mmCIF file of C-alpha atoms in Angstrom:
data_model
loop_
_atom_site.group_PDB
_atom_site.id
_atom_site.type_symbol
_atom_site.label_atom_id
_atom_site.label_comp_id
_atom_site.label_asym_id
_atom_site.label_seq_id
_atom_site.Cartn_x
_atom_site.Cartn_y
_atom_site.Cartn_z
ATOM 1 C CA UNK A 1 -14.633 -19.881 -8.426
ATOM 2 C CA UNK A 2 -17.451 -20.823 -6.158
ATOM 3 C CA UNK A 3 -17.530 -22.865 -3.025
ATOM 4 C CA UNK A 4 -17.827 -22.429 0.674
ATOM 5 C CA UNK A 5 -15.042 -20.722 2.505
ATOM 6 C CA UNK A 6 -12.651 -23.184 4.128
ATOM 7 C CA UNK A 7 -10.290 -20.826 5.936
ATOM 8 C CA UNK A 8 -12.921 -19.188 8.147
ATOM 9 C CA UNK A 9 -13.540 -18.986 11.881
ATOM 10 C CA UNK A 10 -16.966 -20.434 12.802
ATOM 11 C CA UNK A 11 -18.032 -17.790 15.322
ATOM 12 C CA UNK A 12 -15.284 -15.255 16.040
ATOM 13 C CA UNK A 13 -15.230 -13.946 19.601
ATOM 14 C CA UNK A 14 -14.416 -10.242 20.069
ATOM 15 C CA UNK A 15 -11.002 -11.116 21.514
ATOM 16 C CA UNK A 16 -10.266 -13.317 18.508
ATOM 17 C CA UNK A 17 -11.269 -10.530 16.129
ATOM 18 C CA UNK A 18 -8.944 -8.127 17.926
ATOM 19 C CA UNK A 19 -6.038 -10.570 17.791
ATOM 20 C CA UNK A 20 -6.463 -11.263 14.072
ATOM 21 C CA UNK A 21 -6.790 -7.577 13.216
ATOM 22 C CA UNK A 22 -3.768 -6.716 15.385
ATOM 23 C CA UNK A 23 -1.449 -9.302 13.813
ATOM 24 C CA UNK A 24 -2.438 -8.420 10.264
ATOM 25 C CA UNK A 25 -2.220 -4.689 10.981
ATOM 26 C CA UNK A 26 1.261 -4.948 12.501
ATOM 27 C CA UNK A 27 2.685 -7.090 9.710
ATOM 28 C CA UNK A 28 1.151 -4.714 7.159
ATOM 29 C CA UNK A 29 2.991 -1.865 8.875
ATOM 30 C CA UNK A 30 6.210 -3.845 8.345
ATOM 31 C CA UNK A 31 5.534 -3.964 4.609
ATOM 32 C CA UNK A 32 5.098 -0.206 4.418
ATOM 33 C CA UNK A 33 8.058 0.470 6.688
ATOM 34 C CA UNK A 34 10.262 -1.478 4.278
ATOM 35 C CA UNK A 35 8.783 0.047 1.131
ATOM 36 C CA UNK A 36 10.221 3.424 2.046
ATOM 37 C CA UNK A 37 13.274 2.290 3.967
ATOM 38 C CA UNK A 38 15.595 3.995 1.465
ATOM 39 C CA UNK A 39 14.085 7.494 0.791
ATOM 40 C CA UNK A 40 14.936 8.888 4.265
ATOM 41 C CA UNK A 41 18.560 7.987 3.523
ATOM 42 C CA UNK A 42 18.667 9.196 -0.109
ATOM 43 C CA UNK A 43 21.158 11.991 0.744
ATOM 44 C CA UNK A 44 23.500 9.369 2.245
ATOM 45 C CA UNK A 45 23.160 7.155 -0.822
ATOM 46 C CA UNK A 46 23.748 10.145 -3.100
ATOM 47 C CA UNK A 47 26.960 10.938 -1.249
ATOM 48 C CA UNK A 48 28.215 7.344 -1.363
ATOM 49 C CA UNK A 49 27.252 6.394 -4.926
ATOM 50 C CA UNK A 50 27.017 9.807 -6.642
ATOM 51 C CA UNK A 51 23.467 8.977 -7.725
ATOM 52 C CA UNK A 52 20.793 11.348 -9.039
ATOM 53 C CA UNK A 53 17.254 11.506 -7.681
ATOM 54 C CA UNK A 54 16.001 9.776 -10.828
ATOM 55 C CA UNK A 55 18.467 6.900 -10.355
ATOM 56 C CA UNK A 56 17.384 6.451 -6.748
ATOM 57 C CA UNK A 57 13.721 6.656 -7.734
ATOM 58 C CA UNK A 58 14.388 3.848 -10.200
ATOM 59 C CA UNK A 59 15.286 1.610 -7.248
ATOM 60 C CA UNK A 60 11.788 2.197 -5.848
ATOM 61 C CA UNK A 61 10.265 1.704 -9.293
ATOM 62 C CA UNK A 62 12.043 -1.652 -9.627
ATOM 63 C CA UNK A 63 10.636 -2.689 -6.249
ATOM 64 C CA UNK A 64 7.100 -1.768 -7.265
ATOM 65 C CA UNK A 65 7.432 -3.355 -10.693
ATOM 66 C CA UNK A 66 8.131 -6.721 -9.069
ATOM 67 C CA UNK A 67 5.445 -6.159 -6.438
ATOM 68 C CA UNK A 68 2.828 -5.177 -9.018
ATOM 69 C CA UNK A 69 3.520 -8.135 -11.307
ATOM 70 C CA UNK A 70 3.573 -10.564 -8.410
ATOM 71 C CA UNK A 71 0.471 -9.154 -6.742
ATOM 72 C CA UNK A 72 -1.633 -9.729 -9.846
ATOM 73 C CA UNK A 73 -0.975 -13.477 -9.617
ATOM 74 C CA UNK A 74 -0.154 -14.244 -5.974
ATOM 75 C CA UNK A 75 -3.871 -14.103 -5.204
ATOM 76 C CA UNK A 76 -4.087 -17.563 -6.808
ATOM 77 C CA UNK A 77 -1.753 -18.922 -4.127
ATOM 78 C CA UNK A 78 -3.750 -17.176 -1.424
ATOM 79 C CA UNK A 79 -7.059 -18.647 -2.602
ATOM 80 C CA UNK A 80 -5.535 -22.128 -2.960
ATOM 81 C CA UNK A 81 -3.316 -22.313 0.141
ATOM 82 C CA UNK A 82 -4.613 -19.633 2.498
ATOM 83 C CA UNK A 83 -3.261 -16.236 3.454
ATOM 84 C CA UNK A 84 -1.087 -17.138 6.457
ATOM 85 C CA UNK A 85 1.519 -19.295 4.708
ATOM 86 C CA UNK A 86 1.806 -16.905 1.765
ATOM 87 C CA UNK A 87 2.074 -13.919 4.108
ATOM 88 C CA UNK A 88 4.858 -15.507 6.179
ATOM 89 C CA UNK A 89 6.958 -16.392 3.122
ATOM 90 C CA UNK A 90 6.399 -12.987 1.553
ATOM 91 C CA UNK A 91 7.523 -11.195 4.707
ATOM 92 C CA UNK A 92 10.671 -13.334 4.739
ATOM 93 C CA UNK A 93 11.514 -12.494 1.116
ATOM 94 C CA UNK A 94 10.867 -8.784 1.641
ATOM 95 C CA UNK A 95 13.087 -8.694 4.740
ATOM 96 C CA UNK A 96 15.938 -10.518 3.025
ATOM 97 C CA UNK A 97 15.773 -8.253 -0.015
ATOM 98 C CA UNK A 98 15.875 -5.037 1.997
ATOM 99 C CA UNK A 99 18.465 -6.379 4.412
ATOM 100 C CA UNK A 100 20.662 -7.515 1.530
ATOM 101 C CA UNK A 101 20.950 -3.914 0.369
ATOM 102 C CA UNK A 102 23.180 -3.265 3.385
ATOM 103 C CA UNK A 103 25.974 -5.214 1.688
ATOM 104 C CA UNK A 104 26.000 -3.621 -1.802
ATOM 105 C CA UNK A 105 29.172 -1.954 -3.051
ATOM 106 C CA UNK A 106 27.801 -0.314 -6.208
ATOM 107 C CA UNK A 107 24.529 1.393 -7.070
ATOM 108 C CA UNK A 108 23.453 -1.176 -9.676
ATOM 109 C CA UNK A 109 23.426 -3.893 -7.006
ATOM 110 C CA UNK A 110 20.402 -2.242 -5.396
ATOM 111 C CA UNK A 111 18.196 -3.001 -8.407
ATOM 112 C CA UNK A 112 18.098 -6.850 -8.290
ATOM 113 C CA UNK A 113 17.662 -6.736 -4.522
ATOM 114 C CA UNK A 114 14.799 -4.245 -4.940
ATOM 115 C CA UNK A 115 13.155 -6.652 -7.409
ATOM 116 C CA UNK A 116 13.596 -9.536 -4.951
ATOM 117 C CA UNK A 117 12.132 -7.490 -2.094
ATOM 118 C CA UNK A 118 9.241 -6.352 -4.286
ATOM 119 C CA UNK A 119 8.350 -9.959 -5.044
ATOM 120 C CA UNK A 120 8.029 -10.548 -1.301
ATOM 121 C CA UNK A 121 5.961 -7.391 -0.889
ATOM 122 C CA UNK A 122 3.457 -8.605 -3.500
ATOM 123 C CA UNK A 123 1.721 -10.928 -1.024
ATOM 124 C CA UNK A 124 0.379 -8.391 1.459
ATOM 125 C CA UNK A 125 -2.869 -7.079 0.008
ATOM 126 C CA UNK A 126 -4.240 -10.379 -1.351
ATOM 127 C CA UNK A 127 -3.200 -12.290 1.785
ATOM 128 C CA UNK A 128 -4.219 -9.630 4.315
ATOM 129 C CA UNK A 129 -7.645 -8.934 2.857
ATOM 130 C CA UNK A 130 -8.358 -12.646 2.405
ATOM 131 C CA UNK A 131 -7.502 -13.291 6.063
ATOM 132 C CA UNK A 132 -9.555 -10.361 7.340
ATOM 133 C CA UNK A 133 -12.545 -11.247 5.140
ATOM 134 C CA UNK A 134 -12.531 -14.865 6.327
ATOM 135 C CA UNK A 135 -11.495 -14.545 9.967
ATOM 136 C CA UNK A 136 -13.132 -11.330 11.241
ATOM 137 C CA UNK A 137 -16.809 -10.817 12.098
ATOM 138 C CA UNK A 138 -18.713 -9.116 9.231
ATOM 139 C CA UNK A 139 -19.939 -6.337 11.518
ATOM 140 C CA UNK A 140 -16.320 -5.281 12.043
ATOM 141 C CA UNK A 141 -15.160 -5.491 8.441
ATOM 142 C CA UNK A 142 -14.972 -1.741 7.889
ATOM 143 C CA UNK A 143 -12.977 -1.186 11.051
ATOM 144 C CA UNK A 144 -10.750 -4.178 10.299
ATOM 145 C CA UNK A 145 -9.951 -2.755 6.860
ATOM 146 C CA UNK A 146 -9.427 0.662 8.447
ATOM 147 C CA UNK A 147 -6.958 -0.661 11.024
ATOM 148 C CA UNK A 148 -5.208 -2.608 8.268
ATOM 149 C CA UNK A 149 -4.731 0.614 6.325
ATOM 150 C CA UNK A 150 -3.771 2.393 9.559
ATOM 151 C CA UNK A 151 -0.999 -0.150 10.128
ATOM 152 C CA UNK A 152 0.365 0.454 6.660
ATOM 153 C CA UNK A 153 0.262 4.211 7.040
ATOM 154 C CA UNK A 154 1.876 3.957 10.471
ATOM 155 C CA UNK A 155 4.740 2.100 8.791
ATOM 156 C CA UNK A 156 5.071 4.926 6.289
ATOM 157 C CA UNK A 157 4.932 7.531 9.066
ATOM 158 C CA UNK A 158 7.553 5.828 11.207
ATOM 159 C CA UNK A 159 9.878 5.116 8.288
ATOM 160 C CA UNK A 160 11.142 8.705 7.654
ATOM 161 C CA UNK A 161 11.865 9.286 11.346
ATOM 162 C CA UNK A 162 13.170 5.854 12.339
ATOM 163 C CA UNK A 163 15.269 5.122 9.253
ATOM 164 C CA UNK A 164 16.590 8.671 9.098
ATOM 165 C CA UNK A 165 17.567 8.495 12.783
ATOM 166 C CA UNK A 166 19.198 5.087 12.448
ATOM 167 C CA UNK A 167 20.792 5.885 9.105
ATOM 168 C CA UNK A 168 22.388 9.148 10.196
ATOM 169 C CA UNK A 169 23.441 7.903 13.636
ATOM 170 C CA UNK A 170 24.529 4.313 12.938
ATOM 171 C CA UNK A 171 24.996 4.361 9.174
ATOM 172 C CA UNK A 172 22.534 3.346 6.458
ATOM 173 C CA UNK A 173 23.954 -0.168 6.213
ATOM 174 C CA UNK A 174 23.432 -0.863 9.923
ATOM 175 C CA UNK A 175 19.892 0.534 9.693
ATOM 176 C CA UNK A 176 18.994 -1.937 6.935
ATOM 177 C CA UNK A 177 20.499 -4.880 8.841
ATOM 178 C CA UNK A 178 18.332 -4.001 11.857
ATOM 179 C CA UNK A 179 15.315 -3.864 9.527
ATOM 180 C CA UNK A 180 16.171 -7.385 8.323
ATOM 181 C CA UNK A 181 15.982 -8.886 11.819
ATOM 182 C CA UNK A 182 12.761 -7.027 12.604
ATOM 183 C CA UNK A 183 11.097 -8.354 9.444
ATOM 184 C CA UNK A 184 12.155 -11.949 10.111
ATOM 185 C CA UNK A 185 10.641 -11.706 13.597
ATOM 186 C CA UNK A 186 7.324 -10.606 12.057
ATOM 187 C CA UNK A 187 7.419 -13.532 9.616
ATOM 188 C CA UNK A 188 7.893 -15.953 12.516
ATOM 189 C CA UNK A 189 4.878 -14.514 14.366
ATOM 190 C CA UNK A 190 2.645 -14.941 11.316
ATOM 191 C CA UNK A 191 3.871 -18.502 10.731
ATOM 192 C CA UNK A 192 3.046 -19.549 14.297
ATOM 193 C CA UNK A 193 -0.416 -17.901 14.377
ATOM 194 C CA UNK A 194 -2.185 -20.767 12.593
ATOM 195 C CA UNK A 195 -5.103 -20.909 15.028
ATOM 196 C CA UNK A 196 -5.855 -17.217 14.499
ATOM 197 C CA UNK A 197 -4.993 -16.652 10.846
ATOM 198 C CA UNK A 198 -6.044 -20.047 9.479
ATOM 199 C CA UNK A 199 -4.184 -22.834 7.765
ATOM 200 C CA UNK A 200 -6.311 -23.889 4.808
ATOM 201 C CA UNK A 201 -7.445 -22.569 1.410
ATOM 202 C CA UNK A 202 -9.868 -19.674 1.091
ATOM 203 C CA UNK A 203 -12.420 -21.888 -0.668
ATOM 204 C CA UNK A 204 -12.756 -25.586 -1.454
ATOM 205 C CA UNK A 205 -13.333 -24.832 -5.128
ATOM 206 C CA UNK A 206 -10.203 -22.690 -5.414
ATOM 207 C CA UNK A 207 -8.085 -25.501 -3.939
ATOM 208 C CA UNK A 208 -9.274 -27.875 -6.680
ATOM 209 C CA UNK A 209 -8.888 -25.516 -9.658
ATOM 210 C CA UNK A 210 -6.720 -26.593 -12.550
ATOM 211 C CA UNK A 211 -4.800 -24.324 -14.974
ATOM 212 C CA UNK A 212 -7.793 -23.890 -17.281
ATOM 213 C CA UNK A 213 -10.093 -22.979 -14.384
ATOM 214 C CA UNK A 214 -7.557 -20.428 -13.160
ATOM 215 C CA UNK A 215 -7.197 -18.916 -16.637
ATOM 216 C CA UNK A 216 -10.975 -18.656 -17.091
ATOM 217 C CA UNK A 217 -11.263 -17.056 -13.661
ATOM 218 C CA UNK A 218 -8.669 -14.426 -14.562
ATOM 219 C CA UNK A 219 -10.388 -13.644 -17.839
ATOM 220 C CA UNK A 220 -13.666 -13.217 -15.959
ATOM 221 C CA UNK A 221 -12.090 -10.794 -13.495
ATOM 222 C CA UNK A 222 -10.238 -8.832 -16.179
ATOM 223 C CA UNK A 223 -13.445 -8.342 -18.151
ATOM 224 C CA UNK A 224 -15.368 -6.930 -15.168
ATOM 225 C CA UNK A 225 -15.565 -3.159 -15.834
ATOM 226 C CA UNK A 226 -15.967 -2.438 -12.126
ATOM 227 C CA UNK A 227 -12.665 -4.141 -11.286
ATOM 228 C CA UNK A 228 -10.893 -2.331 -14.111
ATOM 229 C CA UNK A 229 -12.206 0.973 -12.762
ATOM 230 C CA UNK A 230 -11.088 0.004 -9.237
ATOM 231 C CA UNK A 231 -7.633 -0.830 -10.619
ATOM 232 C CA UNK A 232 -7.428 2.648 -12.182
ATOM 233 C CA UNK A 233 -8.578 4.193 -8.891
ATOM 234 C CA UNK A 234 -5.790 2.462 -6.921
ATOM 235 C CA UNK A 235 -3.207 3.298 -9.583
ATOM 236 C CA UNK A 236 -3.981 7.006 -9.622
ATOM 237 C CA UNK A 237 -4.064 7.488 -5.849
ATOM 238 C CA UNK A 238 -0.789 5.603 -5.418
ATOM 239 C CA UNK A 239 0.901 7.663 -8.151
ATOM 240 C CA UNK A 240 0.134 10.758 -6.100
ATOM 241 C CA UNK A 241 0.843 9.167 -2.726
ATOM 242 C CA UNK A 242 4.101 7.619 -3.902
ATOM 243 C CA UNK A 243 5.332 10.968 -5.212
ATOM 244 C CA UNK A 244 4.600 12.651 -1.873
ATOM 245 C CA UNK A 245 6.227 9.981 0.238
ATOM 246 C CA UNK A 246 9.356 9.616 -1.897
ATOM 247 C CA UNK A 247 9.989 13.236 -2.843
ATOM 248 C CA UNK A 248 7.560 15.395 -0.862
ATOM 249 C CA UNK A 249 10.364 16.371 1.507
ATOM 250 C CA UNK A 250 12.780 17.183 -1.319
ATOM 251 C CA UNK A 251 10.082 19.243 -3.086
ATOM 252 C CA UNK A 252 9.223 21.284 -0.006
ATOM 253 C CA UNK A 253 12.900 21.760 0.848
ATOM 254 C CA UNK A 254 13.581 23.240 -2.592
ATOM 255 C CA UNK A 255 10.386 25.308 -2.732
ATOM 256 C CA UNK A 256 10.635 26.916 0.704
ATOM 257 C CA UNK A 257 14.416 26.912 1.202
ATOM 258 C CA UNK A 258 14.315 24.798 4.365
ATOM 259 C CA UNK A 259 16.670 21.984 5.337
ATOM 260 C CA UNK A 260 15.824 18.425 4.348
ATOM 261 C CA UNK A 261 15.217 17.265 7.920
ATOM 262 C CA UNK A 262 12.612 20.003 8.491
ATOM 263 C CA UNK A 263 10.893 19.159 5.224
ATOM 264 C CA UNK A 264 10.806 15.493 6.266
ATOM 265 C CA UNK A 265 8.651 16.545 9.238
ATOM 266 C CA UNK A 266 5.968 17.691 6.779
ATOM 267 C CA UNK A 267 5.874 14.246 5.143
ATOM 268 C CA UNK A 268 5.683 12.635 8.581
ATOM 269 C CA UNK A 269 2.738 14.927 9.407
ATOM 270 C CA UNK A 270 1.070 13.915 6.122
ATOM 271 C CA UNK A 271 1.355 10.272 7.138
ATOM 272 C CA UNK A 272 0.307 10.962 10.728
ATOM 273 C CA UNK A 273 -2.761 12.822 9.487
ATOM 274 C CA UNK A 274 -3.452 9.953 7.108
ATOM 275 C CA UNK A 275 -3.277 7.443 9.954
ATOM 276 C CA UNK A 276 -5.742 9.452 12.038
ATOM 277 C CA UNK A 277 -8.062 9.842 9.054
ATOM 278 C CA UNK A 278 -7.975 6.097 8.434
ATOM 279 C CA UNK A 279 -9.246 5.333 11.941
ATOM 280 C CA UNK A 280 -12.115 7.783 11.492
ATOM 281 C CA UNK A 281 -12.831 6.414 8.028
ATOM 282 C CA UNK A 282 -12.993 2.824 9.322
ATOM 283 C CA UNK A 283 -15.775 3.704 11.770
ATOM 284 C CA UNK A 284 -17.530 5.788 9.114
ATOM 285 C CA UNK A 285 -17.399 2.924 6.599
ATOM 286 C CA UNK A 286 -19.293 0.637 8.995
ATOM 287 C CA UNK A 287 -21.960 3.300 9.550
ATOM 288 C CA UNK A 288 -22.745 4.357 5.994
ATOM 289 C CA UNK A 289 -23.145 2.714 2.627
ATOM 290 C CA UNK A 290 -22.186 5.912 0.735
ATOM 291 C CA UNK A 291 -18.623 4.751 0.296
ATOM 292 C CA UNK A 292 -18.186 6.423 -3.069
ATOM 293 C CA UNK A 293 -19.188 9.806 -1.655
ATOM 294 C CA UNK A 294 -16.755 9.436 1.252
ATOM 295 C CA UNK A 295 -13.924 8.567 -1.132
ATOM 296 C CA UNK A 296 -14.685 11.446 -3.488
ATOM 297 C CA UNK A 297 -14.950 14.069 -0.743
ATOM 298 C CA UNK A 298 -11.695 12.948 0.840
ATOM 299 C CA UNK A 299 -9.700 13.093 -2.390
ATOM 300 C CA UNK A 300 -11.007 16.565 -3.290
ATOM 301 C CA UNK A 301 -9.939 17.845 0.119
ATOM 302 C CA UNK A 302 -6.526 16.214 -0.244
ATOM 303 C CA UNK A 303 -5.917 17.846 -3.623
ATOM 304 C CA UNK A 304 -6.833 21.282 -2.244
ATOM 305 C CA UNK A 305 -4.481 21.020 0.739
ATOM 306 C CA UNK A 306 -1.557 19.764 -1.377
ATOM 307 C CA UNK A 307 -1.917 22.899 -3.502
ATOM 308 C CA UNK A 308 -2.000 24.934 -0.306
ATOM 309 C CA UNK A 309 1.459 23.617 0.581
ATOM 310 C CA UNK A 310 2.896 25.560 -2.378
ATOM 311 C CA UNK A 311 2.485 28.849 -0.529
ATOM 312 C CA UNK A 312 5.019 29.805 2.143
ATOM 313 C CA UNK A 313 4.476 31.154 5.652
ATOM 314 C CA UNK A 314 6.732 32.122 8.513
ATOM 315 C CA UNK A 315 8.599 29.263 10.175
ATOM 316 C CA UNK A 316 7.331 26.830 7.505
ATOM 317 C CA UNK A 317 4.119 26.211 9.479
ATOM 318 C CA UNK A 318 1.583 26.510 6.615
ATOM 319 C CA UNK A 319 3.042 23.808 4.318
ATOM 320 C CA UNK A 320 3.321 21.430 7.283
ATOM 321 C CA UNK A 321 -0.288 22.096 8.296
ATOM 322 C CA UNK A 322 -1.491 21.621 4.712
ATOM 323 C CA UNK A 323 0.365 18.315 4.401
ATOM 324 C CA UNK A 324 -1.152 17.056 7.669
ATOM 325 C CA UNK A 325 -4.704 17.977 6.552
ATOM 326 C CA UNK A 326 -4.124 16.500 3.093
ATOM 327 C CA UNK A 327 -3.087 13.220 4.723
ATOM 328 C CA UNK A 328 -6.165 13.230 6.959
ATOM 329 C CA UNK A 329 -8.456 13.710 3.958
ATOM 330 C CA UNK A 330 -6.982 10.852 1.938
ATOM 331 C CA UNK A 331 -6.907 8.626 5.040
ATOM 332 C CA UNK A 332 -10.676 8.886 5.536
ATOM 333 C CA UNK A 333 -11.158 7.254 2.129
ATOM 334 C CA UNK A 334 -9.194 4.028 2.813
ATOM 335 C CA UNK A 335 -11.818 1.752 4.405
ATOM 336 C CA UNK A 336 -14.558 2.914 2.026
ATOM 337 C CA UNK A 337 -12.248 2.197 -0.907
ATOM 338 C CA UNK A 338 -11.523 -1.327 0.338
ATOM 339 C CA UNK A 339 -15.205 -2.083 0.936
ATOM 340 C CA UNK A 340 -16.011 -0.941 -2.600
ATOM 341 C CA UNK A 341 -13.484 -3.505 -3.863
ATOM 342 C CA UNK A 342 -14.687 -6.273 -1.522
ATOM 343 C CA UNK A 343 -18.245 -5.940 -2.823
ATOM 344 C CA UNK A 344 -16.963 -6.615 -6.343
ATOM 345 C CA UNK A 345 -15.225 -9.900 -5.457
ATOM 346 C CA UNK A 346 -16.799 -13.091 -6.864
ATOM 347 C CA UNK A 347 -17.301 -15.944 -4.336
ATOM 348 C CA UNK A 348 -14.097 -17.827 -3.544
ATOM 349 C CA UNK A 349 -11.875 -15.283 -5.318
ATOM 350 C CA UNK A 350 -11.092 -12.753 -2.595
ATOM 351 C CA UNK A 351 -7.335 -13.195 -2.877
ATOM 352 C CA UNK A 352 -7.052 -12.818 -6.623
ATOM 353 C CA UNK A 353 -9.594 -9.968 -6.747
ATOM 354 C CA UNK A 354 -7.623 -7.874 -4.276
ATOM 355 C CA UNK A 355 -4.385 -9.007 -5.920
ATOM 356 C CA UNK A 356 -5.456 -7.782 -9.358
ATOM 357 C CA UNK A 357 -6.946 -4.513 -8.151
ATOM 358 C CA UNK A 358 -4.104 -3.715 -5.775
ATOM 359 C CA UNK A 359 -1.471 -4.398 -8.404
ATOM 360 C CA UNK A 360 -2.488 -0.873 -9.450
ATOM 361 C CA UNK A 361 -1.198 0.292 -6.065
ATOM 362 C CA UNK A 362 2.285 -0.948 -6.948
ATOM 363 C CA UNK A 363 2.171 0.363 -10.502
ATOM 364 C CA UNK A 364 1.293 3.795 -9.141
ATOM 365 C CA UNK A 365 4.179 3.708 -6.677
ATOM 366 C CA UNK A 366 6.420 2.666 -9.562
ATOM 367 C CA UNK A 367 5.429 5.691 -11.650
ATOM 368 C CA UNK A 368 4.885 8.417 -9.043
ATOM 369 C CA UNK A 369 8.392 8.605 -7.534
ATOM 370 C CA UNK A 370 10.002 8.244 -10.969
ATOM 371 C CA UNK A 371 8.123 11.214 -12.454
ATOM 372 C CA UNK A 372 8.561 13.339 -9.314
ATOM 373 C CA UNK A 373 12.293 12.569 -9.256
ATOM 374 C CA UNK A 374 12.653 13.660 -12.890
ATOM 375 C CA UNK A 375 10.851 16.945 -12.173
ATOM 376 C CA UNK A 376 13.129 17.614 -9.202
ATOM 377 C CA UNK A 377 16.241 16.912 -11.273
ATOM 378 C CA UNK A 378 14.952 19.573 -13.706
ATOM 379 C CA UNK A 379 14.418 22.097 -10.933
ATOM 380 C CA UNK A 380 10.583 21.981 -10.879
ATOM 381 C CA UNK A 381 9.471 20.983 -7.377
ATOM 382 C CA UNK A 382 6.348 23.102 -7.852
ATOM 383 C CA UNK A 383 5.199 20.935 -10.769
ATOM 384 C CA UNK A 384 5.735 17.824 -8.646
ATOM 385 C CA UNK A 385 3.185 19.017 -6.069
ATOM 386 C CA UNK A 386 0.777 20.434 -8.670
ATOM 387 C CA UNK A 387 0.862 17.082 -10.448
ATOM 388 C CA UNK A 388 0.068 15.268 -7.200
ATOM 389 C CA UNK A 389 -2.988 17.475 -6.599
ATOM 390 C CA UNK A 390 -4.182 17.011 -10.187
ATOM 391 C CA UNK A 391 -3.973 13.212 -9.985
ATOM 392 C CA UNK A 392 -5.914 13.124 -6.715
ATOM 393 C CA UNK A 393 -8.645 15.296 -8.259
ATOM 394 C CA UNK A 394 -8.862 13.263 -11.488
ATOM 395 C CA UNK A 395 -9.401 10.087 -9.469
ATOM 396 C CA UNK A 396 -13.005 11.245 -8.978
ATOM 397 C CA UNK A 397 -13.762 9.916 -12.458
ATOM 398 C CA UNK A 398 -12.585 6.438 -11.477
ATOM 399 C CA UNK A 399 -14.619 6.525 -8.244
ATOM 400 C CA UNK A 400 -17.805 7.333 -10.122
ATOM 401 C CA UNK A 401 -17.079 4.492 -12.540
ATOM 402 C CA UNK A 402 -16.549 1.980 -9.727
ATOM 403 C CA UNK A 403 -19.852 2.981 -8.154
ATOM 404 C CA UNK A 404 -21.743 2.910 -11.450
ATOM 405 C CA UNK A 405 -20.452 -0.466 -12.582
ATOM 406 C CA UNK A 406 -20.873 -1.866 -9.088
ATOM 407 C CA UNK A 407 -24.560 -0.902 -9.002
ATOM 408 C CA UNK A 408 -25.033 -2.471 -12.436
ATOM 409 C CA UNK A 409 -23.432 -5.721 -11.217
ATOM 410 C CA UNK A 410 -25.657 -5.837 -8.138
ATOM 411 C CA UNK A 411 -28.738 -5.220 -10.249
ATOM 412 C CA UNK A 412 -27.735 -8.038 -12.608
ATOM 413 C CA UNK A 413 -27.349 -10.428 -9.654
ATOM 414 C CA UNK A 414 -30.726 -9.394 -8.258
ATOM 415 C CA UNK A 415 -32.600 -10.344 -11.427
ATOM 416 C CA UNK A 416 -31.943 -14.112 -11.231
ATOM 417 C CA UNK A 417 -32.634 -14.031 -7.494
ATOM 418 C CA UNK A 418 -36.030 -12.416 -8.112
ATOM 419 C CA UNK A 419 -36.893 -15.110 -10.618
#
């Protein structure tokens, strides 16, 4: 898995950097918008299909199961064929899967479509990070990763408001059909942006790999303790984040006896705070090499503010404020987290490295909403939020492991160089 990068811009101009970052950031926001297209309309789906929260959470879990499985392997396609083509096809599949849900007549029909959409969603992290790593100036990598995460969080933040508005005013089926056309437009933009996003493989060696080379490369990655620790890190944070985004509103509504729409505002504030924190964290990541410390501090703060949302105040202001601050804290960690992963990637294997590590992101979003939905069905919204805070806090162990193994890897590489 060595070889010079093929899909790379020779000397990116600032305007070119901005264009690449903008396209990738916007299409990443589309992925996240679609991931949580259904939760804002869960009450409508409950009324139409008579479904429980756990049954609806299983739709999300099916989506993330397909996305997680696919993401672990789609990095091979990214390294061999480049990120742009894979990203365009993935966006098309995701849009068709979500849009197809508008035509279901029974609850069970949502599950195969969720699996189909999840397969399309699996391309984003390996393709996006491969494109940004190859096509953006190194001095802007932290900010590029930060804006990439910002785009995703913006999609999450817009989703509760936009889909809820469209779903309740036009009907949930019409809302999903509109999402279909929007996603297909994004796929077309990516497909036509060959000059900016590249058209070739990530590395010459990856393009020539046979099945045995690919298998050996996967074994090498899977036996790297640092990557395993990074996988655990992504899994744990997405368990907590997925629970908040899918059922944070339902938990707060039950805990504080407020209507669902008001509780949805708190989740939107969490995501808005997260987006703002991501922008700050992107600049910070380019100005410090203490990425592990930044990640740890942010997650501790997030856990504390999620616990703070358990306690009521007049007019529901305290839980909303706590959710906004919790989102800001976790947002600051995003770019530092991604740079920690990038430093672990072997040459010519950017796509599959991010694919393997970020498959933990999907596994976490598979588990988080499912567990939170079960707790809500049993009348324990308090345990849902306490569990979220506990998972964020326990992630500190994984962060320390990533840092420790990463330093050991760098030291091992330095020895042959010194010789």
